[in-house]
Amino acid sequence: MALIVQKFGGTSVGSVERIEQVADKVKKFREAGNDLVIVLSAMSGETNRLIALAKQISDQPLPRELDVIVSTGEQVTIGLLAMALNKRGVPAVSYTGSQVRILTDSSHTKARILQIDDQKIRADLKAGRVVVVAGFQGVDEQGNITTLGRGGSDTTGVALAAALKADECQIYTDVDGVYTTDPRVVAQAQRLEKITFEEMLEMASLGSKVLQIRAVEFAGKYNVPLRVLHSFKEGPGTLITIDEEESMEQPIISGIAFNRDEAKLTIRGVPDTPGVAFKILGPISAANIEVDMIVQNVAHDNTTDFTFTVHRNDYQAAMLILENTSREIGAREVVGDTNIAKVSIVGVGMRSHAGVASRMFESLAKEGINILMISTSEIKVSVVIEEKYLELAVRSLHTAFELDAPARQGE
Amino acid sequence: MALIVQKFGGTSVGSVERIEQVADKVKKFREAGNDLVIVLSAMSGETNRLIALAKQISDQPLPRELDVIVSTGEQVTIGLLAMALNKRGVPAVSYTGSQVRILTDSSHTKARILQIDDQKIRADLKAGRVVVVAGFQGVDEQGNITTLGRGGSDTTGVALAAALKADECQIYTDVDGVYTTDPRVVAQAQRLEKITFEEMLEMASLGSKVLQIRAVEFAGKYNVPLRVLHSFKEGPGTLITIDEEESMEQPIISGIAFNRDEAKLTIRGVPDTPGVAFKILGPISAANIEVDMIVQNVAHDNTTDFTFTVHRNDYQAAMLILENTSREIGAREVVGDTNIAKVSIVGVGMRSHAGVASRMFESLAKEGINILMISTSEIKVSVVIEEKYLELAVRSLHTAFELDAPARQGE
């Protein structure tokens, strides 16, 4: 008998019919002899409706009160699912974050879980009940309702699984697993049976929005086996776990991630003195703009060229700041480009295989794709290219790293 | 500086605009130097929406889970009002029933308040904050969310006022006070400045649906001065309080209540033996049918006629039961009538004035209205008449007991 935490997102509980379907699914798992803790999001659209209501009162809704309002979304779905389960003869009880006692810090709208009291849940499981918990929410030391921020229901699921030492945390979504790359770009993309936490983190942070990064980090930290599955289609999904089989034969690259969300800024002819990076990036970060890739080249005339990427939404603001900085430090010029894309190959197999980066560059060169920036980590190589080459780059890399689905090869 | 509990119902918080209006009102009271605790209902329609959602899952929604779902309605409005107040520079904080800790028994959907923890609220008031509390809800000893049943927000207001020893509990509604009778029936009906708890209870139980009976009982028991006012019109409303001025000159009758909700059943020719009343009413109450007025007459032939009234919705069921009973105890016949109405005169002045009932009967006789049943209490006389005479009866009694508004007299 396994203890499984199952998390269903907003579209999975988006209507009474969907909730009934989830209840059917949970009943099957229960009848197979599993102990079950179900974590739910609000009905899709409900959180936005509540936020809109609050914004009618104030553009900047008070975070404490916003949490009071928004947390009602999950409170409705847990009650409905508990009813639907009991109707099917499956004893079930619902708990809000506060009732479980999911203790968080007091950072309203973006709280972090500090501790989970597992007493009530364990007693219910022992009594044969399915426990239905509101995701995305908790309570601080003073009894104030808190929320974990968008996508926080995944984190609730993983945190509960960690606290209960569950055998698996299953995240039900609208995709049937994690793919080698986006199937809309590469028809031969394959579902991965397994992926490591580290790889998943890289994939997630690079734009594969299957799971919340925080939830994956949490799962990795507490070693909670995480499985991504489709809410309403049968299938094994993708298991995200620690890399137990490092010695065994495995693909070098697990997947290819990409995004079009970034813009590139370059400041040229910067007098190359110590502290210049801070002088350039300090004002950017002071404006709360996140910087992703950073590249610095030393030029021949003792000046340096400094390039970095930011989210496209921050491009205008970053450009203004950079132009100011340029005048202050006496740089030659500032240029920018929003028509870029980032493509990354991700895989723990890289660690034990030399020449992965060069195979990537070779493959891109063959297609005549110019690389604008490069950044590497232990399990990932990212390049920035012109946006128009994105699909071509992803497809050629998918083939070069032997990720194409065999059945479909030659399509 | 007074401590006032103000309760606003569903229509008063039925939209964001209305909530903003309530915030304006609260701000004025705050600026006048009062300490304020605000109790809110859910937005009008919201509770019904949530119940309908639950009923899509099950015709008989699990009471515990129904409370989890339904209690979200007030949770939204308290958050919105707290925001609206803070926006106006009035520090305010919201609490659910569970957060205050309004401790109730575990009778889900109809829980009773056992105890209120006033610690948090007192600390907030001391710190200059307006406290906004969700009406209608509480929490049981085990931490389960409970609701007090329909109209329970009035009870929350009164219970909070009692626990905090508030100077007044103000109930904001869509009427500007308690009237001598329904102004739709008698144009000369007047708003009462004051009415006693006992009178209000009689008025309320007789169909003047301004306040929940439970709330009035509660207020009377703990001697909480209760004021009924209009949410959005200025005016003093009606103060409901103890009868401190019994010795002073006051009207004999405070008001005239009526309802058309009842039906009359008579069993004739019942052998007059001990226990016959129980034999007749036992099966009725076993079927959960509430009986209102009861009249028994001894007939000349050692049999008795027994008449009682029930809610019209229960008439058919009561009739079937009574016909059974009639056969069992050998009564002569069973007859019934749904076209009746009950009219009552209510007033603590009756206690010290003889002849009130006879003045009532005289007034009705003058209009040719036949009295079908009579029932009296210390501060009320009720008669059952044919429904078609209802308006005539109410108007003639309103005039006879000098309740007509002077300014409009002769209209």
XYZ file of C-alpha atoms in Angstrom, chain A residues 16-17 19-20 43 46 49-50 53-54 56-58 61-62 64-69 71-73 75-84 86-87 92-96 98-99 120 142-145, chain B residues 16-17 19-20 43 46 49-50 53-54 56-58 61-62 64-69 71-73 75-84 86-87 92-96 98-99 120 142-145:
96
model
C -18.556 20.283 -11.422
C -18.256 17.678 -14.216
C -14.564 17.493 -10.240
C -16.738 14.403 -10.626
C -11.555 26.308 -10.358
C -11.816 31.761 -10.106
C -12.142 36.637 -10.792
C -11.341 37.203 -7.115
C -12.859 41.963 -7.577
C -10.129 43.146 -5.213
C -11.977 47.090 -8.303
C -11.429 48.308 -4.748
C -7.764 49.092 -5.107
C -4.841 45.461 -3.006
C -3.613 45.026 0.563
C -3.129 40.449 3.760
C -6.711 41.027 2.641
C -6.025 39.810 -0.883
C -4.991 36.481 0.632
C -8.199 36.348 2.681
C -10.179 36.790 -0.533
C -7.823 31.707 -0.636
C -11.580 31.123 -0.886
C -11.098 29.704 -4.395
C -11.816 26.301 -0.215
C -14.739 25.819 -2.588
C -13.113 23.069 -4.672
C -11.974 21.001 -1.679
C -15.503 21.021 -0.267
C -16.932 19.972 -3.613
C -14.443 17.136 -4.134
C -14.909 15.841 -0.571
C -18.659 15.735 -1.260
C -18.160 14.001 -4.596
C -18.360 10.692 -0.114
C -21.163 10.392 -2.665
C -13.168 11.950 2.561
C -12.619 15.142 4.507
C -11.437 18.566 3.353
C -8.968 20.921 5.021
C -7.931 24.477 4.273
C -5.054 26.815 8.025
C -6.910 23.699 9.179
C -4.765 15.435 11.501
C -0.384 34.843 14.066
C -3.212 32.965 12.343
C -3.312 35.185 9.255
C -4.274 33.446 6.016
C -18.090 46.660 -5.086
C -19.918 50.018 -5.278
C -18.995 47.972 -0.340
C -17.384 51.340 -1.075
C -22.659 39.453 -1.354
C -23.380 34.446 -3.479
C -24.639 30.369 -5.903
C -22.384 28.309 -3.641
C -22.755 24.465 -6.864
C -22.782 21.980 -3.990
C -24.822 19.920 -8.482
C -22.641 17.361 -6.723
C -25.259 16.072 -4.352
C -24.686 18.013 0.357
C -22.575 16.821 3.275
C -19.500 19.681 6.991
C -18.337 20.264 3.428
C -21.242 22.571 2.636
C -20.061 24.808 5.481
C -16.512 24.793 4.065
C -17.895 25.981 0.736
C -18.408 30.168 4.433
C -16.236 31.519 1.600
C -18.962 34.040 0.745
C -14.629 35.674 3.574
C -14.618 37.565 0.281
C -16.664 40.538 1.530
C -14.615 41.061 4.708
C -11.421 41.182 2.667
C -12.937 43.670 0.245
C -14.265 45.968 2.979
C -10.986 45.870 4.911
C -9.245 46.946 1.679
C -11.784 49.693 1.018
C -7.525 51.014 4.362
C -7.752 52.775 1.010
C -8.806 47.887 9.282
C -8.277 44.155 9.509
C -10.566 41.259 8.564
C -11.214 38.018 10.451
C -13.112 34.886 9.537
C -12.421 30.792 12.793
C -9.784 33.525 13.099
C -7.631 39.714 19.042
C -12.085 20.358 16.468
C -11.368 23.246 14.112
C -14.120 22.427 11.615
C -15.723 25.408 9.900
